[in-house]
mmCIF file of C-alpha atoms in Angstrom:
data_model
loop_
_atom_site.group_PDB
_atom_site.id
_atom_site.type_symbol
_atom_site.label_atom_id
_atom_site.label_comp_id
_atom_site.label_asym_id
_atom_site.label_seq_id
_atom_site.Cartn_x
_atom_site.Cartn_y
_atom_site.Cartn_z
ATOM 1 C CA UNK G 1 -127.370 145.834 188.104
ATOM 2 C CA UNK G 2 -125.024 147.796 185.610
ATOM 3 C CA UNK G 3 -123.455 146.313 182.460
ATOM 4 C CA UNK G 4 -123.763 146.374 178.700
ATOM 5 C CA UNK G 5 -127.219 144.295 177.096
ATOM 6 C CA UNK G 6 -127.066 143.710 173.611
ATOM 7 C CA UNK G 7 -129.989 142.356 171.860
ATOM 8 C CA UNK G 8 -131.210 140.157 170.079
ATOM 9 C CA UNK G 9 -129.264 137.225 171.014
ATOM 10 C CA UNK G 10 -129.980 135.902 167.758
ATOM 11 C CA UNK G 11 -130.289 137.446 164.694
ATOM 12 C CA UNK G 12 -130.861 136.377 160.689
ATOM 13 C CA UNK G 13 -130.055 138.254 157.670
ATOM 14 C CA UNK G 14 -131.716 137.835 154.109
ATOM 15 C CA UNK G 15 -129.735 138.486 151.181
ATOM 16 C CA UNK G 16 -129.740 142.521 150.519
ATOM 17 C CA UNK G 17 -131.219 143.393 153.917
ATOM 18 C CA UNK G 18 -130.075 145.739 156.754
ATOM 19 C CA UNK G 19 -130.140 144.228 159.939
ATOM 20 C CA UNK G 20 -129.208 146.206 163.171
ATOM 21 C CA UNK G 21 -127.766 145.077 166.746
ATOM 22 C CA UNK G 22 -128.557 146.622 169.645
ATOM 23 C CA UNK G 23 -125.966 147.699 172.235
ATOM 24 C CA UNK G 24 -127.109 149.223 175.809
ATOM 25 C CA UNK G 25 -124.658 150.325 178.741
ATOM 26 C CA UNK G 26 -125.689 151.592 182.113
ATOM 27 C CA UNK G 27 -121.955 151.986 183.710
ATOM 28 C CA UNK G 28 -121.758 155.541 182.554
ATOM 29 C CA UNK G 29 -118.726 155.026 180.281
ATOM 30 C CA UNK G 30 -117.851 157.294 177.646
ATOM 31 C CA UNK G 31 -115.951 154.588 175.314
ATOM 32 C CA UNK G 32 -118.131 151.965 173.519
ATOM 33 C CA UNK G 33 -117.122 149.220 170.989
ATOM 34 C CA UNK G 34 -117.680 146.575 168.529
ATOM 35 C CA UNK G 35 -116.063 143.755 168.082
ATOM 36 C CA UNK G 36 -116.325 140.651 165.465
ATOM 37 C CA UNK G 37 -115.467 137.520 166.602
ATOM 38 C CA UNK G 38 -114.991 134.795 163.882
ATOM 39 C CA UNK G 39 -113.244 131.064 165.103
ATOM 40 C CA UNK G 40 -109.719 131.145 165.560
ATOM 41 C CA UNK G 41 -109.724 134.606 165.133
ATOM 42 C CA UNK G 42 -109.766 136.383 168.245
ATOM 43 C CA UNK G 43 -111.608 139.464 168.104
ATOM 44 C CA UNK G 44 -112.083 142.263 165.155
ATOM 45 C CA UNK G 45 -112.342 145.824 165.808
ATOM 46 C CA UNK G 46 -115.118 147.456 163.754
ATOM 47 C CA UNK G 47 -116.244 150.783 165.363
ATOM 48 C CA UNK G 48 -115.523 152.426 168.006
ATOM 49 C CA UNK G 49 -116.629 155.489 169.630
ATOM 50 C CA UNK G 50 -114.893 157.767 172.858
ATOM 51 C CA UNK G 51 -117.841 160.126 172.702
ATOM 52 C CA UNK G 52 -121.145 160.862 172.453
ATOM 53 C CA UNK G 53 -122.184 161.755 168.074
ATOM 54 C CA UNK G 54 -118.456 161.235 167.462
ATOM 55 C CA UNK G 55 -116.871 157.732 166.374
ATOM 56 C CA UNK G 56 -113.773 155.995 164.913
ATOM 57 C CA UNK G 57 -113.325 153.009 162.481
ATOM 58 C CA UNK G 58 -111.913 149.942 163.582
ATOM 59 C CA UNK G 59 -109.721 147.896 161.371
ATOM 60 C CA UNK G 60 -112.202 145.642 159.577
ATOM 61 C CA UNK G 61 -115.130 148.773 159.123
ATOM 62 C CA UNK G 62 -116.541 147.919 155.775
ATOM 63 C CA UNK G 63 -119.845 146.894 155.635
ATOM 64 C CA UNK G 64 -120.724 148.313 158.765
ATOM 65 C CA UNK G 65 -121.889 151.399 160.173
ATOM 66 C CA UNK G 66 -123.010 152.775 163.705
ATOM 67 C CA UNK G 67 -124.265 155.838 165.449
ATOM 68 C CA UNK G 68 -123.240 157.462 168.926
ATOM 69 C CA UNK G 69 -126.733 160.022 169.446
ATOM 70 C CA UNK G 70 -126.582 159.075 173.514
ATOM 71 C CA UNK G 71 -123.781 157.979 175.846
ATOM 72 C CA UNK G 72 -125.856 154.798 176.495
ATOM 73 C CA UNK G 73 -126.166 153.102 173.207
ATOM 74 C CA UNK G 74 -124.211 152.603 170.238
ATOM 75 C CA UNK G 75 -126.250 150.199 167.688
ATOM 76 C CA UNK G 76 -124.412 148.401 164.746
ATOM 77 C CA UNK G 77 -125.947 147.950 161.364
ATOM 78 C CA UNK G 78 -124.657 145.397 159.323
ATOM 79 C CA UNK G 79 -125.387 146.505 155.881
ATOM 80 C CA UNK G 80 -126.103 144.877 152.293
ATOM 81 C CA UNK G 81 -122.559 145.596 151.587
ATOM 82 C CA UNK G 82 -121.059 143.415 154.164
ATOM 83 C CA UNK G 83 -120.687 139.685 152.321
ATOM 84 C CA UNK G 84 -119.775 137.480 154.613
ATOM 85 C CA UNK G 85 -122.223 138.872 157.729
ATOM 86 C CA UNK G 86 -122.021 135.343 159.824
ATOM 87 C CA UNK G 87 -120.224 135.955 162.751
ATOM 88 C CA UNK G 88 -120.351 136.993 166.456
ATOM 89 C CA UNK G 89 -120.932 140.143 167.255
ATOM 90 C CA UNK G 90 -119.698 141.354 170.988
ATOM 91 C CA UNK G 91 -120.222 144.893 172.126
ATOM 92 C CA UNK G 92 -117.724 146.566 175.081
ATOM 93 C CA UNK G 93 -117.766 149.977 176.824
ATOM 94 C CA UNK G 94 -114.305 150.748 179.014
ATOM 95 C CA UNK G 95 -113.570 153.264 182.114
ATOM 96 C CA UNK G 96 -110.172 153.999 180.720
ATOM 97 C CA UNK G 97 -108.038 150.941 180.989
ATOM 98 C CA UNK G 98 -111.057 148.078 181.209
ATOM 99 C CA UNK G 99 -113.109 146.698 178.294
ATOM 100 C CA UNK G 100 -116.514 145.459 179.408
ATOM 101 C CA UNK G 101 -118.341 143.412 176.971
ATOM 102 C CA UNK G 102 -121.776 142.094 176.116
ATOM 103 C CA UNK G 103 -122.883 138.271 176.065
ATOM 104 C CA UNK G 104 -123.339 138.953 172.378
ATOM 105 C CA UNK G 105 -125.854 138.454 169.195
ATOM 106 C CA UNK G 106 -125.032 135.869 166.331
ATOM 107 C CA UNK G 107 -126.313 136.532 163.150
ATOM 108 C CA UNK G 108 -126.546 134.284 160.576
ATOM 109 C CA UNK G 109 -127.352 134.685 157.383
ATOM 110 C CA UNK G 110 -130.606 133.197 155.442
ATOM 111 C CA UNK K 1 -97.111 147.265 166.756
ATOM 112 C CA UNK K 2 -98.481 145.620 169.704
ATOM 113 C CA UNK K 3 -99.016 141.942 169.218
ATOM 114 C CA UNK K 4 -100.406 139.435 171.198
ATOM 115 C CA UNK K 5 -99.846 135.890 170.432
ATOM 116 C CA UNK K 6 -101.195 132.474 172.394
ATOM 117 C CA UNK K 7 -99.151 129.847 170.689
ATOM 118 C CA UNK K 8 -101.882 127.186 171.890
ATOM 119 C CA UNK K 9 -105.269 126.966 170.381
ATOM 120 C CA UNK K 10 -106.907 124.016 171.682
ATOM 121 C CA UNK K 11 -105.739 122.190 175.597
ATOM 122 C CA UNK K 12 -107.252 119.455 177.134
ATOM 123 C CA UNK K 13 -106.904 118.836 180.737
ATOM 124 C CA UNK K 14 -108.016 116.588 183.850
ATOM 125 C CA UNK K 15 -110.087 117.993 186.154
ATOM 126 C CA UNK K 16 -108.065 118.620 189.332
ATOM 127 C CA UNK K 17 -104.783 118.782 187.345
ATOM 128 C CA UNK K 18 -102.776 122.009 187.050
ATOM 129 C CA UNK K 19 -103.114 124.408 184.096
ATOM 130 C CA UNK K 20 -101.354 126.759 182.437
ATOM 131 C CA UNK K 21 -102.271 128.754 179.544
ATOM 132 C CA UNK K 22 -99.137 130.518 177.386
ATOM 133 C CA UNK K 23 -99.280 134.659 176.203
ATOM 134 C CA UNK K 24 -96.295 136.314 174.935
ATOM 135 C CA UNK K 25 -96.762 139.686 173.884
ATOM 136 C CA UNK K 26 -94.698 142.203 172.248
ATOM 137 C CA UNK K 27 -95.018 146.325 173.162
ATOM 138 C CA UNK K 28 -92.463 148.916 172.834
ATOM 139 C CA UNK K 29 -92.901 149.521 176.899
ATOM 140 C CA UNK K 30 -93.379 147.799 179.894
ATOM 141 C CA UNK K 31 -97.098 146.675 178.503
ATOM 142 C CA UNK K 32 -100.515 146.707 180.429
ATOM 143 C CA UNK K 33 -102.083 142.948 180.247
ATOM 144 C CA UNK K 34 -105.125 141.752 180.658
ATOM 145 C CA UNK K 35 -106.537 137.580 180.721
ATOM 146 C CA UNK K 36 -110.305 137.370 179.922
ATOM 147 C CA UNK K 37 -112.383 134.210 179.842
ATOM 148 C CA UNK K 38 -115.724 133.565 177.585
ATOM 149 C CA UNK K 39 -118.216 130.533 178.112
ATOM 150 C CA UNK K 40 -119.362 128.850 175.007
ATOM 151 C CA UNK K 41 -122.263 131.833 173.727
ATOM 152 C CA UNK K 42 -121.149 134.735 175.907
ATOM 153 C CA UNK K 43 -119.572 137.307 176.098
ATOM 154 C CA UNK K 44 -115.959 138.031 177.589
ATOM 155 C CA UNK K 45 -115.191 138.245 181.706
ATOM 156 C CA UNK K 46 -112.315 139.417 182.950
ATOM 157 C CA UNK K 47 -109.748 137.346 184.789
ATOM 158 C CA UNK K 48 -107.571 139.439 186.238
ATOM 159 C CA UNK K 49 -104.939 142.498 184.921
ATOM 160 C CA UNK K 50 -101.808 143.847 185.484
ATOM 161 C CA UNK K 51 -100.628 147.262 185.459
ATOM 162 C CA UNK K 52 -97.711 147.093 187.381
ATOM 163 C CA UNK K 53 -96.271 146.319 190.449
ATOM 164 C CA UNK K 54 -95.796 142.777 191.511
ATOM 165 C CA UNK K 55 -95.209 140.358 188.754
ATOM 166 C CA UNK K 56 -97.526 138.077 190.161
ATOM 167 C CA UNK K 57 -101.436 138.788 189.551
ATOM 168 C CA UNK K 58 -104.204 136.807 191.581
ATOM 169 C CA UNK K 59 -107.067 137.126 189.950
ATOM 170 C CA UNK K 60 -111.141 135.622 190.019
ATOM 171 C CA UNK K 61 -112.177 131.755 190.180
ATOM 172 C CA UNK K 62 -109.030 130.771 191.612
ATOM 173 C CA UNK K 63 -106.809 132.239 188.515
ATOM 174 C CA UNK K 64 -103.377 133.829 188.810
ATOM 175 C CA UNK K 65 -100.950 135.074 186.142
ATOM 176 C CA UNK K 66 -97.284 135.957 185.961
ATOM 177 C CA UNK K 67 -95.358 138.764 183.761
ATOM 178 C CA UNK K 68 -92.283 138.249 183.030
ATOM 179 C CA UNK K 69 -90.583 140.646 181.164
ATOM 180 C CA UNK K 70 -87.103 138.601 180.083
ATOM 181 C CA UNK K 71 -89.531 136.267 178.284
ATOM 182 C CA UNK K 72 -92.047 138.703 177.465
ATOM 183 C CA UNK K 73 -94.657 136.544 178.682
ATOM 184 C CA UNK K 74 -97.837 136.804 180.805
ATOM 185 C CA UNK K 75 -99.022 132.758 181.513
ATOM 186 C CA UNK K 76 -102.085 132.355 183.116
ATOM 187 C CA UNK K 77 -101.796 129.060 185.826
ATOM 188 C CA UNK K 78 -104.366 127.464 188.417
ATOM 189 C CA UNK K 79 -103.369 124.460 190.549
ATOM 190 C CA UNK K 80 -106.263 122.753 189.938
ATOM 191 C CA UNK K 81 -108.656 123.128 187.600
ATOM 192 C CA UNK K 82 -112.824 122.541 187.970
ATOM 193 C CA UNK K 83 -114.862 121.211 185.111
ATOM 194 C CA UNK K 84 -116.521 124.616 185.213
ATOM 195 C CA UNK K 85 -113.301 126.101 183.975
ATOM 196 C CA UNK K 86 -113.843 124.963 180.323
ATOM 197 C CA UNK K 87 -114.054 127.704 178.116
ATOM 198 C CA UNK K 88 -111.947 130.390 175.397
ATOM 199 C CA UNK K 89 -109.557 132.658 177.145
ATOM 200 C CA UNK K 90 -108.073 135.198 175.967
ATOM 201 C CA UNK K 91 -104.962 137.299 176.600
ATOM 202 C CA UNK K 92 -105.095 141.034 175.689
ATOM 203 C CA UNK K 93 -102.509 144.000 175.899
ATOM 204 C CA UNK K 94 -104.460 147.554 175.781
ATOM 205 C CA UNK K 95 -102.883 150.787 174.151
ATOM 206 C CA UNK K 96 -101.677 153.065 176.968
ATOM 207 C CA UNK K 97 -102.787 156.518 176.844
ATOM 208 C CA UNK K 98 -105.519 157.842 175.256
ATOM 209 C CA UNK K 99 -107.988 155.660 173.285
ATOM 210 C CA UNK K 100 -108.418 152.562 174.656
ATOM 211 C CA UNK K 101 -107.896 149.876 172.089
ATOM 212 C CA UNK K 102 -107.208 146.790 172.997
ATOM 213 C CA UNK K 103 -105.237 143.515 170.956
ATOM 214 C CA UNK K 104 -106.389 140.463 171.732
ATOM 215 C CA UNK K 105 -104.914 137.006 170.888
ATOM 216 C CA UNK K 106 -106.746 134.442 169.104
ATOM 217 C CA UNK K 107 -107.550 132.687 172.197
ATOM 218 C CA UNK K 108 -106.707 128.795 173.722
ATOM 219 C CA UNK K 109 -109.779 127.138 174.381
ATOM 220 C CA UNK K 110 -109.663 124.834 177.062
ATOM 221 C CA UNK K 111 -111.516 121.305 177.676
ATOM 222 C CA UNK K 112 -111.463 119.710 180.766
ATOM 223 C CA UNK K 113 -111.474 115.779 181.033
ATOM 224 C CA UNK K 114 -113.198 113.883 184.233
#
């Protein structure tokens, strides 16, 4: 079946330490995205990307970086420099007007 | 900007009662809108969308929504709502043309009562 598998489902930081999600799409789109979703706060843009080893920050980018090196994955890392890290994290690829998403990974933080 | 706003964070229902869930939106142009739904843990489905055409959008699980431009609002309804219907939605209004980014409201989460 297509769709977008992120992984893990759950995820936990230690103070100073890197951690890295996992976003995998199979629907052939070109767009891919990440989204933080914090309660009563809808959803975040961090990064998004329209094309393969090209991508775009989002409006809340800091603390985070990604890569685009194939059309099928585009992994988050959440680094050191991201304080408050505990949140969920939702991944979404789109065919030009339709966002697809992820069931997510929630990382917590140690 | 685009904005999205769903005045109502938190509804609480009867099962088999009607529903319906409030977005008003606000876009330079006549606006592409979009309703998604998320169980507790997952990710987001969509609902249903409208692009343009008939105001009235029928959409999965029973789910229909209405634009309505004088009031620039897009309410999701359902005559009667399942137990199974509990869960965050979300109403969304997409940039047009080009990247695809999306503004999603903060989301009305729905409980439903026996």
């Amino acid at each position: 079946d297509g769709g977008i598998t992120q992984s893990p489902k759950y995820l936990f930081r230690k103070e100073g330490q890197n951690v890295t999600l996992s976003c995998e799409q199979n629907l052939n789109h070109d767009a891919m995205y990440w989204y933080r979703q914090d309660p009563g706060q809808g959803l975040r843009l961090i990064y998004y990307s329209q094309i393969v080893n090209d991508f775009q920050k989002g409006d809340i980018a800091e603390g985070y970086s990604v890569s685009r090196e194939k059309k099928e994955s585009f992994p988050l890392t959440v680094t050191s420099a991201q304080k408050n890290p505990t949140a969920f994290y939702l991944c979404a690829s789109s065919n030009e007007d339709i966002q697809y998403f992820g069931a997510g990974t929630r990382l917590s933080v140690l | 900007a685009q904005s999205v706003t769903q005045p109502d964070i938190h509804i609480t229902v009867s099962e088999g009662a009607s529903l319906e869930l409030r977005c008003n939106y606000s876009y330079g142009a006549t606006p592409y809108l979009f309703w998604y739904v998320q169980s507790p843990g997952q990710g987001l489905q969509l609902l249903l969308k409208y692009f343009s055409g008939d105001t009235l959008v029928q959409g999965i699980k029973g789910f229909e929504a209405e634009f309505k431009r004088s009031q620039s609002s897009f309410n999701l309804r359902k005559p009667s709502v399942h137990w199974s219907d509990a869960a965050e939605y979300f109403c969304a209004v997409p940039q047009r043309g080009g990247y695809q980014k999306v503004t999603f409201g903060t989301g009305t989460k729905l409980q439903v009562i026996p």
